[in-house]
Amino acid sequence: MTRVVVVTGATSGIGRAAALEFAGRGDRLVLAARSTETLEQVRRDCREAGAAGVRDVPCDITEPGALDALTTAAVEEFGRIDVWVHTAAVMAYGRFEEVPAEVFDHVVRTDLLAAAGAARVALRHFKAVGGGTLILTGSVLGHITAPYMSGYVASKWGLQGLTRTLQQESHDLPGVSVCLVTPGSVDTPVYQQAANYLGRVGRPPLPIASAQRVARAIADCADRPRREVSVGRLNLIMRVGFVVAPGLYDHLVGPLMRLGGLTDRPVAPHDGVVFRPNPAGEAVRGGWLPDLPRLARAVGGQAASVGGAVLRRLR
């Protein structure tokens, strides 16, 4: 059966990759994000990828009433919601005391409180119609900590606790599932788009997963709901180290963060996309991994050109 899938944060990174993944599976989509022009492009891309129908709803999910309006738009367009995927998130780099309070607060408002709001409207709808799957996007930073990302870490720890609570409360609701997808480092633009008060542009520490890999994990949860799915080869190792050897972990995490989680590129203090979107910076990839499909197409094109030239010479 064709599903109706709501995706928040659909214009960039994991959200955009998830929208395209569900589109490729023939689902009907309701896409939400702040950037109207990018959302229109994602809508066109999803239609080309095979979506049975697409509705885009430009909105800021931190605004009062936005999530209720999104739910109403989805039901008016397609009659129901089967899967709600929440991926919207922003980040801010800096020592806690140097990040402006309003920036810290809005990171938490976006990454935790808006996720709670999405869960509230989704679960109310699922309870009313007799079933549905809520998929929240956490982070390995919901299980461990890292310096210079206090707002994001606090939000993801809160989201971890919220998800567990929702799973317990929905245990007796037939057909209702609550899932958490927990990625480690992912090749998305969120690091370049983050607010920054640290003086150096952030980057994802190695190893880095593709946004498409996380999107497949999200879509698989819609097919076969699970409590939590971890995406990242070192996630478990980092979690074990955080719990088993906290003193050693705290001693190493600062130098490792400065070495692997920050570039050498200087940057003046700025609030990134915390308060407003930057359409020019929105994409699936952040450029931290090679674009293998494009590379394969380029190599294939060159091989075809060489082959054609050889054939012409042989004739």
PDB file of C-alpha atoms in Angstrom:
ATOM      1  CA  MET A   1       0.000   0.000   0.000  1.00  0.00           C
ATOM      2  CA  THR A   2       1.232   3.490  -0.836  1.00  0.00           C
ATOM      3  CA  ARG A   3       2.064   5.321   2.389  1.00  0.00           C
ATOM      4  CA  VAL A   4       1.650   8.974   3.268  1.00  0.00           C
ATOM      5  CA  VAL A   5       4.944  10.206   4.739  1.00  0.00           C
ATOM      6  CA  VAL A   6       5.567  13.584   6.387  1.00  0.00           C
ATOM      7  CA  VAL A   7       9.216  14.698   6.379  1.00  0.00           C
ATOM      8  CA  THR A   8      10.334  17.748   8.356  1.00  0.00           C
ATOM      9  CA  GLY A   9      13.701  19.304   7.558  1.00  0.00           C
ATOM     10  CA  ALA A  10      13.211  18.114   3.973  1.00  0.00           C
ATOM     11  CA  THR A  11      15.435  20.605   2.161  1.00  0.00           C
ATOM     12  CA  SER A  12      18.863  19.483   3.313  1.00  0.00           C
ATOM     13  CA  GLY A  13      20.978  16.618   4.569  1.00  0.00           C
ATOM     14  CA  ILE A  14      19.278  13.569   6.039  1.00  0.00           C
ATOM     15  CA  GLY A  15      15.770  14.988   5.570  1.00  0.00           C
ATOM     16  CA  ARG A  16      16.272  15.624   1.869  1.00  0.00           C
ATOM     17  CA  ALA A  17      17.853  12.205   1.392  1.00  0.00           C
ATOM     18  CA  ALA A  18      14.943  10.592   3.271  1.00  0.00           C
ATOM     19  CA  ALA A  19      12.390  12.390   1.091  1.00  0.00           C
ATOM     20  CA  LEU A  20      14.087  11.067  -2.039  1.00  0.00           C
ATOM     21  CA  GLU A  21      14.341   7.567  -0.551  1.00  0.00           C
ATOM     22  CA  PHE A  22      10.609   7.419   0.176  1.00  0.00           C
ATOM     23  CA  ALA A  23       9.883   8.940  -3.241  1.00  0.00           C
ATOM     24  CA  GLY A  24      11.859   6.145  -4.881  1.00  0.00           C
ATOM     25  CA  ARG A  25       9.630   3.658  -3.061  1.00  0.00           C
ATOM     26  CA  GLY A  26       6.515   5.227  -4.559  1.00  0.00           C
ATOM     27  CA  ASP A  27       5.129   6.810  -1.394  1.00  0.00           C
ATOM     28  CA  ARG A  28       3.137  10.023  -1.150  1.00  0.00           C
ATOM     29  CA  LEU A  29       5.034  12.820   0.562  1.00  0.00           C
ATOM     30  CA  VAL A  30       4.351  15.944   2.576  1.00  0.00           C
ATOM     31  CA  LEU A  31       7.558  17.957   2.802  1.00  0.00           C
ATOM     32  CA  ALA A  32       8.182  20.686   5.369  1.00  0.00           C
ATOM     33  CA  ALA A  33      11.068  23.141   5.790  1.00  0.00           C
ATOM     34  CA  ARG A  34      11.698  26.871   6.084  1.00  0.00           C
ATOM     35  CA  SER A  35      13.103  27.565   2.606  1.00  0.00           C
ATOM     36  CA  THR A  36      10.304  27.920   0.046  1.00  0.00           C
ATOM     37  CA  GLU A  37      12.484  27.868  -3.066  1.00  0.00           C
ATOM     38  CA  THR A  38      14.536  24.838  -2.007  1.00  0.00           C
ATOM     39  CA  LEU A  39      11.369  23.018  -0.953  1.00  0.00           C
ATOM     40  CA  GLU A  40       9.948  23.504  -4.454  1.00  0.00           C
ATOM     41  CA  GLN A  41      13.090  21.955  -5.940  1.00  0.00           C
ATOM     42  CA  VAL A  42      12.909  18.980  -3.575  1.00  0.00           C
ATOM     43  CA  ARG A  43       9.246  18.523  -4.505  1.00  0.00           C
ATOM     44  CA  ARG A  44      10.193  18.360  -8.205  1.00  0.00           C
ATOM     45  CA  ASP A  45      13.051  15.954  -7.476  1.00  0.00           C
ATOM     46  CA  CYS A  46      10.744  13.659  -5.502  1.00  0.00           C
ATOM     47  CA  ARG A  47       8.208  13.573  -8.317  1.00  0.00           C
ATOM     48  CA  GLU A  48      10.943  12.654 -10.763  1.00  0.00           C
ATOM     49  CA  ALA A  49      12.174   9.962  -8.344  1.00  0.00           C
ATOM     50  CA  GLY A  50       8.786   8.234  -8.404  1.00  0.00           C
ATOM     51  CA  ALA A  51       6.672   9.676  -5.584  1.00  0.00           C
ATOM     52  CA  ALA A  52       2.960   8.940  -6.007  1.00  0.00           C
ATOM     53  CA  GLY A  53       2.197  12.492  -4.902  1.00  0.00           C
ATOM     54  CA  VAL A  54       4.014  15.389  -3.238  1.00  0.00           C
ATOM     55  CA  ARG A  55       2.800  18.366  -1.218  1.00  0.00           C
ATOM     56  CA  ASP A  56       5.265  20.941   0.066  1.00  0.00           C
ATOM     57  CA  VAL A  57       4.422  23.024   3.135  1.00  0.00           C
ATOM     58  CA  PRO A  58       6.880  25.855   3.828  1.00  0.00           C
ATOM     59  CA  CYS A  59       6.926  26.497   7.570  1.00  0.00           C
ATOM     60  CA  ASP A  60       9.085  27.106  10.606  1.00  0.00           C
ATOM     61  CA  ILE A  61       8.231  24.261  12.970  1.00  0.00           C
ATOM     62  CA  THR A  62       9.352  26.326  15.974  1.00  0.00           C
ATOM     63  CA  GLU A  63       6.495  28.788  15.383  1.00  0.00           C
ATOM     64  CA  PRO A  64       3.260  28.304  17.355  1.00  0.00           C
ATOM     65  CA  GLY A  65       0.662  26.392  15.357  1.00  0.00           C
ATOM     66  CA  ALA A  66       3.037  25.407  12.542  1.00  0.00           C
ATOM     67  CA  LEU A  67       2.960  21.680  13.267  1.00  0.00           C
ATOM     68  CA  ASP A  68      -0.828  21.627  13.620  1.00  0.00           C
ATOM     69  CA  ALA A  69      -1.085  23.407  10.265  1.00  0.00           C
ATOM     70  CA  LEU A  70       1.319  20.893   8.716  1.00  0.00           C
ATOM     71  CA  THR A  71      -0.811  17.999   9.983  1.00  0.00           C
ATOM     72  CA  THR A  72      -3.955  19.621   8.619  1.00  0.00           C
ATOM     73  CA  ALA A  73      -2.335  20.171   5.214  1.00  0.00           C
ATOM     74  CA  ALA A  74      -1.225  16.532   5.037  1.00  0.00           C
ATOM     75  CA  VAL A  75      -4.674  15.186   5.930  1.00  0.00           C
ATOM     76  CA  GLU A  76      -6.431  17.576   3.543  1.00  0.00           C
ATOM     77  CA  GLU A  77      -4.109  16.540   0.700  1.00  0.00           C
ATOM     78  CA  PHE A  78      -3.913  12.773   1.218  1.00  0.00           C
ATOM     79  CA  GLY A  79      -6.519  11.879   3.848  1.00  0.00           C
ATOM     80  CA  ARG A  80      -4.147  10.501   6.477  1.00  0.00           C
ATOM     81  CA  ILE A  81      -0.553  10.236   7.723  1.00  0.00           C
ATOM     82  CA  ASP A  82       1.102   6.827   7.969  1.00  0.00           C
ATOM     83  CA  VAL A  83       4.703   7.801   8.752  1.00  0.00           C
ATOM     84  CA  TRP A  84       6.106  10.968  10.331  1.00  0.00           C
ATOM     85  CA  VAL A  85       9.855  11.494   9.896  1.00  0.00           C
ATOM     86  CA  HIS A  86      11.358  14.312  11.942  1.00  0.00           C
ATOM     87  CA  THR A  87      14.861  15.352  10.879  1.00  0.00           C
ATOM     88  CA  ALA A  88      14.901  19.142  11.352  1.00  0.00           C
ATOM     89  CA  ALA A  89      17.929  20.288  13.360  1.00  0.00           C
ATOM     90  CA  VAL A  90      20.407  23.133  13.713  1.00  0.00           C
ATOM     91  CA  MET A  91      23.800  23.355  15.429  1.00  0.00           C
ATOM     92  CA  ALA A  92      26.022  25.921  17.123  1.00  0.00           C
ATOM     93  CA  TYR A  93      29.761  25.642  17.820  1.00  0.00           C
ATOM     94  CA  GLY A  94      31.374  27.425  20.734  1.00  0.00           C
ATOM     95  CA  ARG A  95      32.178  27.212  24.408  1.00  0.00           C
ATOM     96  CA  PHE A  96      28.946  27.214  26.371  1.00  0.00           C
ATOM     97  CA  GLU A  97      29.524  30.583  28.030  1.00  0.00           C
ATOM     98  CA  GLU A  98      30.456  32.221  24.701  1.00  0.00           C
ATOM     99  CA  VAL A  99      27.422  31.062  22.712  1.00  0.00           C
ATOM    100  CA  PRO A 100      24.735  33.781  22.940  1.00  0.00           C
ATOM    101  CA  ALA A 101      21.860  32.657  25.134  1.00  0.00           C
ATOM    102  CA  GLU A 102      19.320  33.282  22.386  1.00  0.00           C
ATOM    103  CA  VAL A 103      21.295  31.013  20.012  1.00  0.00           C
ATOM    104  CA  PHE A 104      21.589  28.217  22.573  1.00  0.00           C
ATOM    105  CA  ASP A 105      17.897  28.498  23.385  1.00  0.00           C
ATOM    106  CA  HIS A 106      16.850  28.329  19.739  1.00  0.00           C
ATOM    107  CA  VAL A 107      19.026  25.279  19.085  1.00  0.00           C
ATOM    108  CA  VAL A 108      17.190  23.533  21.923  1.00  0.00           C
ATOM    109  CA  ARG A 109      13.863  24.896  20.684  1.00  0.00           C
ATOM    110  CA  THR A 110      14.488  23.474  17.201  1.00  0.00           C
ATOM    111  CA  ASP A 111      16.228  20.218  18.031  1.00  0.00           C
ATOM    112  CA  LEU A 112      14.257  19.140  21.102  1.00  0.00           C
ATOM    113  CA  LEU A 113      11.084  21.160  21.641  1.00  0.00           C
ATOM    114  CA  ALA A 114      10.052  21.103  17.968  1.00  0.00           C
ATOM    115  CA  ALA A 115      10.743  17.352  17.912  1.00  0.00           C
ATOM    116  CA  ALA A 116       8.448  17.027  20.929  1.00  0.00           C
ATOM    117  CA  GLY A 117       5.830  19.103  19.131  1.00  0.00           C
ATOM    118  CA  ALA A 118       6.085  16.897  16.041  1.00  0.00           C
ATOM    119  CA  ALA A 119       5.742  13.791  18.199  1.00  0.00           C
ATOM    120  CA  ARG A 120       2.677  15.274  19.906  1.00  0.00           C
ATOM    121  CA  VAL A 121       0.728  15.967  16.702  1.00  0.00           C
ATOM    122  CA  ALA A 122       1.864  12.727  15.046  1.00  0.00           C
ATOM    123  CA  LEU A 123       0.910  10.496  17.991  1.00  0.00           C
ATOM    124  CA  ARG A 124      -2.462  12.198  18.379  1.00  0.00           C
ATOM    125  CA  HIS A 125      -3.163  11.514  14.708  1.00  0.00           C
ATOM    126  CA  PHE A 126      -1.955   7.914  14.885  1.00  0.00           C
ATOM    127  CA  LYS A 127      -4.068   7.267  17.969  1.00  0.00           C
ATOM    128  CA  ALA A 128      -7.137   8.701  16.228  1.00  0.00           C
ATOM    129  CA  VAL A 129      -6.719   6.665  13.022  1.00  0.00           C
ATOM    130  CA  GLY A 130      -5.513   3.455  14.669  1.00  0.00           C
ATOM    131  CA  GLY A 131      -1.837   3.318  13.780  1.00  0.00           C
ATOM    132  CA  GLY A 132       1.274   4.930  12.332  1.00  0.00           C
ATOM    133  CA  THR A 133       5.034   5.174  12.715  1.00  0.00           C
ATOM    134  CA  LEU A 134       6.929   8.104  14.225  1.00  0.00           C
ATOM    135  CA  ILE A 135      10.626   8.219  13.322  1.00  0.00           C
ATOM    136  CA  LEU A 136      12.806  10.704  15.188  1.00  0.00           C
ATOM    137  CA  THR A 137      16.397  11.469  14.227  1.00  0.00           C
ATOM    138  CA  GLY A 138      18.750  11.397  17.176  1.00  0.00           C
ATOM    139  CA  SER A 139      22.537  11.320  17.253  1.00  0.00           C
ATOM    140  CA  VAL A 140      25.356   9.391  18.836  1.00  0.00           C
ATOM    141  CA  LEU A 141      25.695  12.653  20.788  1.00  0.00           C
ATOM    142  CA  GLY A 142      22.499  11.615  22.550  1.00  0.00           C
ATOM    143  CA  HIS A 143      24.569   8.882  24.224  1.00  0.00           C
ATOM    144  CA  ILE A 144      27.951  10.618  24.610  1.00  0.00           C
ATOM    145  CA  THR A 145      29.182  14.212  24.871  1.00  0.00           C
ATOM    146  CA  ALA A 146      31.630  16.380  22.962  1.00  0.00           C
ATOM    147  CA  PRO A 147      32.874  19.886  23.749  1.00  0.00           C
ATOM    148  CA  TYR A 148      31.840  23.043  21.865  1.00  0.00           C
ATOM    149  CA  MET A 149      28.363  21.712  20.920  1.00  0.00           C
ATOM    150  CA  SER A 150      26.459  22.114  24.190  1.00  0.00           C
ATOM    151  CA  GLY A 151      23.067  23.072  22.751  1.00  0.00           C
ATOM    152  CA  TYR A 152      23.041  20.235  20.250  1.00  0.00           C
ATOM    153  CA  VAL A 153      24.263  17.671  22.795  1.00  0.00           C
ATOM    154  CA  ALA A 154      21.717  18.760  25.404  1.00  0.00           C
ATOM    155  CA  SER A 155      18.952  18.525  22.811  1.00  0.00           C
ATOM    156  CA  LYS A 156      19.930  15.060  21.609  1.00  0.00           C
ATOM    157  CA  TRP A 157      20.198  13.725  25.175  1.00  0.00           C
ATOM    158  CA  GLY A 158      16.752  15.144  25.808  1.00  0.00           C
ATOM    159  CA  LEU A 159      15.432  13.576  22.620  1.00  0.00           C
ATOM    160  CA  GLN A 160      16.840  10.215  23.665  1.00  0.00           C
ATOM    161  CA  GLY A 161      14.936  10.387  26.953  1.00  0.00           C
ATOM    162  CA  LEU A 162      11.781  11.663  25.275  1.00  0.00           C
ATOM    163  CA  THR A 163      11.836   8.832  22.737  1.00  0.00           C
ATOM    164  CA  ARG A 164      12.208   6.156  25.398  1.00  0.00           C
ATOM    165  CA  THR A 165       9.292   7.670  27.290  1.00  0.00           C
ATOM    166  CA  LEU A 166       7.124   7.773  24.160  1.00  0.00           C
ATOM    167  CA  GLN A 167       7.982   4.165  23.406  1.00  0.00           C
ATOM    168  CA  GLN A 168       6.832   3.178  26.887  1.00  0.00           C
ATOM    169  CA  GLU A 169       3.624   5.203  26.662  1.00  0.00           C
ATOM    170  CA  SER A 170       2.734   3.890  23.193  1.00  0.00           C
ATOM    171  CA  HIS A 171       3.387   0.277  24.142  1.00  0.00           C
ATOM    172  CA  ASP A 172      -0.331  -0.343  24.591  1.00  0.00           C
ATOM    173  CA  LEU A 173      -1.412   1.531  21.452  1.00  0.00           C
ATOM    174  CA  PRO A 174      -2.037  -1.028  18.696  1.00  0.00           C
ATOM    175  CA  GLY A 175      -0.303  -0.238  15.432  1.00  0.00           C
ATOM    176  CA  VAL A 176       1.644   2.753  16.796  1.00  0.00           C
ATOM    177  CA  SER A 177       5.456   2.616  16.667  1.00  0.00           C
ATOM    178  CA  VAL A 178       8.078   5.118  17.833  1.00  0.00           C
ATOM    179  CA  CYS A 179      11.568   4.723  16.350  1.00  0.00           C
ATOM    180  CA  LEU A 180      14.859   6.540  16.839  1.00  0.00           C
ATOM    181  CA  VAL A 181      17.557   6.571  14.165  1.00  0.00           C
ATOM    182  CA  THR A 182      20.921   7.461  15.708  1.00  0.00           C
ATOM    183  CA  PRO A 183      23.656   8.471  13.251  1.00  0.00           C
ATOM    184  CA  GLY A 184      27.248   9.337  13.986  1.00  0.00           C
ATOM    185  CA  SER A 185      29.091  11.654  11.604  1.00  0.00           C
ATOM    186  CA  VAL A 186      27.169  12.204   8.363  1.00  0.00           C
ATOM    187  CA  ASP A 187      28.116  13.928   5.108  1.00  0.00           C
ATOM    188  CA  THR A 188      25.617  16.816   5.222  1.00  0.00           C
ATOM    189  CA  PRO A 189      25.903  20.644   5.126  1.00  0.00           C
ATOM    190  CA  VAL A 190      24.889  21.010   8.794  1.00  0.00           C
ATOM    191  CA  TYR A 191      28.485  21.625   9.894  1.00  0.00           C
ATOM    192  CA  GLN A 192      29.052  24.519   7.467  1.00  0.00           C
ATOM    193  CA  GLN A 193      25.550  25.874   8.170  1.00  0.00           C
ATOM    194  CA  ALA A 194      25.986  25.815  11.949  1.00  0.00           C
ATOM    195  CA  ALA A 195      26.268  28.943  14.064  1.00  0.00           C
ATOM    196  CA  ASN A 196      29.872  29.424  15.102  1.00  0.00           C
ATOM    197  CA  TYR A 197      31.502  31.252  18.010  1.00  0.00           C
ATOM    198  CA  LEU A 198      34.638  29.111  18.107  1.00  0.00           C
ATOM    199  CA  GLY A 199      36.654  30.715  15.306  1.00  0.00           C
ATOM    200  CA  ARG A 200      37.075  27.504  13.260  1.00  0.00           C
ATOM    201  CA  VAL A 201      34.601  25.902  10.851  1.00  0.00           C
ATOM    202  CA  GLY A 202      33.305  22.539  12.038  1.00  0.00           C
ATOM    203  CA  ARG A 203      33.408  19.237  10.202  1.00  0.00           C
ATOM    204  CA  PRO A 204      32.221  15.646  10.804  1.00  0.00           C
ATOM    205  CA  PRO A 205      34.883  13.499  12.501  1.00  0.00           C
ATOM    206  CA  LEU A 206      35.832  10.251  10.787  1.00  0.00           C
ATOM    207  CA  PRO A 207      34.340   7.801   9.960  1.00  0.00           C
ATOM    208  CA  ILE A 208      31.629   9.563   7.966  1.00  0.00           C
ATOM    209  CA  ALA A 209      28.414   7.951   6.701  1.00  0.00           C
ATOM    210  CA  SER A 210      26.457   9.209   3.712  1.00  0.00           C
ATOM    211  CA  ALA A 211      23.092  10.886   4.195  1.00  0.00           C
ATOM    212  CA  GLN A 212      21.637   8.262   1.852  1.00  0.00           C
ATOM    213  CA  ARG A 213      22.730   5.493   4.217  1.00  0.00           C
ATOM    214  CA  VAL A 214      20.889   7.165   7.093  1.00  0.00           C
ATOM    215  CA  ALA A 215      17.871   7.712   4.820  1.00  0.00           C
ATOM    216  CA  ARG A 216      17.756   3.998   4.039  1.00  0.00           C
ATOM    217  CA  ALA A 217      17.810   3.231   7.764  1.00  0.00           C
ATOM    218  CA  ILE A 218      14.873   5.622   8.231  1.00  0.00           C
ATOM    219  CA  ALA A 219      12.889   4.042   5.392  1.00  0.00           C
ATOM    220  CA  ASP A 220      13.664   0.569   6.747  1.00  0.00           C
ATOM    221  CA  CYS A 221      12.193   1.652  10.106  1.00  0.00           C
ATOM    222  CA  ALA A 222       9.006   2.619   8.282  1.00  0.00           C
ATOM    223  CA  ASP A 223       8.938  -0.891   6.778  1.00  0.00           C
ATOM    224  CA  ARG A 224       9.961  -2.712   9.978  1.00  0.00           C
ATOM    225  CA  PRO A 225       9.732  -0.428  13.033  1.00  0.00           C
ATOM    226  CA  ARG A 226      12.514  -0.811  15.604  1.00  0.00           C
ATOM    227  CA  ARG A 227      13.184   0.992  18.860  1.00  0.00           C
ATOM    228  CA  GLU A 228      16.567   2.388  17.843  1.00  0.00           C
ATOM    229  CA  VAL A 229      18.847   1.972  14.841  1.00  0.00           C
ATOM    230  CA  SER A 230      22.462   3.123  15.049  1.00  0.00           C
ATOM    231  CA  VAL A 231      24.242   4.264  11.872  1.00  0.00           C
ATOM    232  CA  GLY A 232      28.002   4.628  12.326  1.00  0.00           C
ATOM    233  CA  ARG A 233      30.853   2.155  12.636  1.00  0.00           C
ATOM    234  CA  LEU A 234      32.302   3.664  15.828  1.00  0.00           C
ATOM    235  CA  ASN A 235      29.066   4.578  17.620  1.00  0.00           C
ATOM    236  CA  LEU A 236      29.099   1.564  19.924  1.00  0.00           C
ATOM    237  CA  ILE A 237      32.818   1.904  20.690  1.00  0.00           C
ATOM    238  CA  MET A 238      32.389   5.566  21.647  1.00  0.00           C
ATOM    239  CA  ARG A 239      29.416   4.746  23.851  1.00  0.00           C
ATOM    240  CA  VAL A 240      31.312   2.009  25.650  1.00  0.00           C
ATOM    241  CA  GLY A 241      34.311   4.286  26.220  1.00  0.00           C
ATOM    242  CA  PHE A 242      32.067   7.064  27.523  1.00  0.00           C
ATOM    243  CA  VAL A 243      30.501   4.750  30.124  1.00  0.00           C
ATOM    244  CA  VAL A 244      33.366   2.401  31.040  1.00  0.00           C
ATOM    245  CA  ALA A 245      36.270   4.875  31.138  1.00  0.00           C
ATOM    246  CA  PRO A 246      34.796   8.349  31.676  1.00  0.00           C
ATOM    247  CA  GLY A 247      38.049   9.860  32.958  1.00  0.00           C
ATOM    248  CA  LEU A 248      40.029   8.699  29.936  1.00  0.00           C
ATOM    249  CA  TYR A 249      37.184   9.694  27.617  1.00  0.00           C
ATOM    250  CA  ASP A 250      37.078  13.238  29.012  1.00  0.00           C
ATOM    251  CA  HIS A 251      40.859  13.506  28.739  1.00  0.00           C
ATOM    252  CA  LEU A 252      40.865  12.522  25.061  1.00  0.00           C
ATOM    253  CA  VAL A 253      37.648  13.972  23.684  1.00  0.00           C
ATOM    254  CA  GLY A 254      38.801  17.616  23.679  1.00  0.00           C
ATOM    255  CA  PRO A 255      42.009  17.078  21.661  1.00  0.00           C
ATOM    256  CA  LEU A 256      40.214  14.626  19.348  1.00  0.00           C
ATOM    257  CA  MET A 257      37.406  17.114  18.756  1.00  0.00           C
ATOM    258  CA  ARG A 258      39.854  19.887  17.916  1.00  0.00           C
ATOM    259  CA  LEU A 259      41.767  17.547  15.604  1.00  0.00           C
ATOM    260  CA  GLY A 260      38.926  15.698  13.882  1.00  0.00           C
ATOM    261  CA  GLY A 261      35.837  17.833  14.448  1.00  0.00           C
ATOM    262  CA  LEU A 262      37.156  21.246  13.415  1.00  0.00           C
ATOM    263  CA  THR A 263      38.821  22.472  10.244  1.00  0.00           C
ATOM    264  CA  ASP A 264      41.672  24.984  10.084  1.00  0.00           C
ATOM    265  CA  ARG A 265      39.442  27.476   8.256  1.00  0.00           C
ATOM    266  CA  PRO A 266      38.916  30.598  10.369  1.00  0.00           C
ATOM    267  CA  VAL A 267      35.421  32.042  10.689  1.00  0.00           C
ATOM    268  CA  ALA A 268      34.025  35.175  12.330  1.00  0.00           C
ATOM    269  CA  PRO A 269      31.215  34.766  14.874  1.00  0.00           C
ATOM    270  CA  HIS A 270      27.827  34.247  13.209  1.00  0.00           C
ATOM    271  CA  ASP A 271      24.460  32.630  13.913  1.00  0.00           C
ATOM    272  CA  GLY A 272      24.408  30.389  10.827  1.00  0.00           C
ATOM    273  CA  VAL A 273      20.957  29.027  10.005  1.00  0.00           C
ATOM    274  CA  VAL A 274      19.760  28.917  13.598  1.00  0.00           C
ATOM    275  CA  PHE A 275      17.178  31.672  13.030  1.00  0.00           C
ATOM    276  CA  ARG A 276      16.775  31.741   9.248  1.00  0.00           C
ATOM    277  CA  PRO A 277      17.534  29.370   6.362  1.00  0.00           C
ATOM    278  CA  ASN A 278      20.335  29.704   3.833  1.00  0.00           C
ATOM    279  CA  PRO A 279      18.970  28.184   0.614  1.00  0.00           C
ATOM    280  CA  ALA A 280      22.360  28.444  -1.096  1.00  0.00           C
ATOM    281  CA  GLY A 281      23.837  26.023   1.444  1.00  0.00           C
ATOM    282  CA  GLU A 282      21.073  23.403   1.329  1.00  0.00           C
ATOM    283  CA  ALA A 283      21.858  20.044  -0.285  1.00  0.00           C
ATOM    284  CA  VAL A 284      21.923  16.339   0.495  1.00  0.00           C
ATOM    285  CA  ARG A 285      25.716  16.201   0.693  1.00  0.00           C
ATOM    286  CA  GLY A 286      28.094  18.408   2.611  1.00  0.00           C
ATOM    287  CA  GLY A 287      31.080  17.552   0.424  1.00  0.00           C
ATOM    288  CA  TRP A 288      32.938  15.640   3.122  1.00  0.00           C
ATOM    289  CA  LEU A 289      32.841  12.378   1.139  1.00  0.00           C
ATOM    290  CA  PRO A 290      33.578  11.772  -2.560  1.00  0.00           C
ATOM    291  CA  ASP A 291      30.491  11.953  -4.772  1.00  0.00           C
ATOM    292  CA  LEU A 292      30.817   8.350  -5.965  1.00  0.00           C
ATOM    293  CA  PRO A 293      27.733   8.287  -8.247  1.00  0.00           C
ATOM    294  CA  ARG A 294      28.915  11.411 -10.061  1.00  0.00           C
ATOM    295  CA  LEU A 295      32.445  10.001 -10.268  1.00  0.00           C
ATOM    296  CA  ALA A 296      31.090   6.738 -11.701  1.00  0.00           C
ATOM    297  CA  ARG A 297      29.055   8.640 -14.288  1.00  0.00           C
ATOM    298  CA  ALA A 298      32.090  10.692 -15.258  1.00  0.00           C
ATOM    299  CA  VAL A 299      34.303   7.617 -15.573  1.00  0.00           C
ATOM    300  CA  GLY A 300      31.570   5.824 -17.525  1.00  0.00           C
ATOM    301  CA  GLY A 301      31.185   8.785 -19.860  1.00  0.00           C
ATOM    302  CA  GLN A 302      34.908   8.972 -20.479  1.00  0.00           C
ATOM    303  CA  ALA A 303      35.063   5.223 -21.117  1.00  0.00           C
ATOM    304  CA  ALA A 304      32.199   5.503 -23.604  1.00  0.00           C
ATOM    305  CA  SER A 305      33.954   8.374 -25.395  1.00  0.00           C
ATOM    306  CA  VAL A 306      37.212   6.447 -25.598  1.00  0.00           C
ATOM    307  CA  GLY A 307      35.386   3.334 -26.786  1.00  0.00           C
ATOM    308  CA  GLY A 308      33.576   5.318 -29.461  1.00  0.00           C
ATOM    309  CA  ALA A 309      36.830   6.847 -30.670  1.00  0.00           C
ATOM    310  CA  VAL A 310      38.470   3.437 -30.874  1.00  0.00           C
ATOM    311  CA  LEU A 311      35.567   2.028 -32.878  1.00  0.00           C
ATOM    312  CA  ARG A 312      35.684   4.946 -35.292  1.00  0.00           C
ATOM    313  CA  ARG A 313      39.412   4.379 -35.850  1.00  0.00           C
ATOM    314  CA  LEU A 314      38.848   0.656 -36.442  1.00  0.00           C
ATOM    315  CA  ARG A 315      36.275   1.448 -39.100  1.00  0.00           C
TER     316      ARG A 315
END
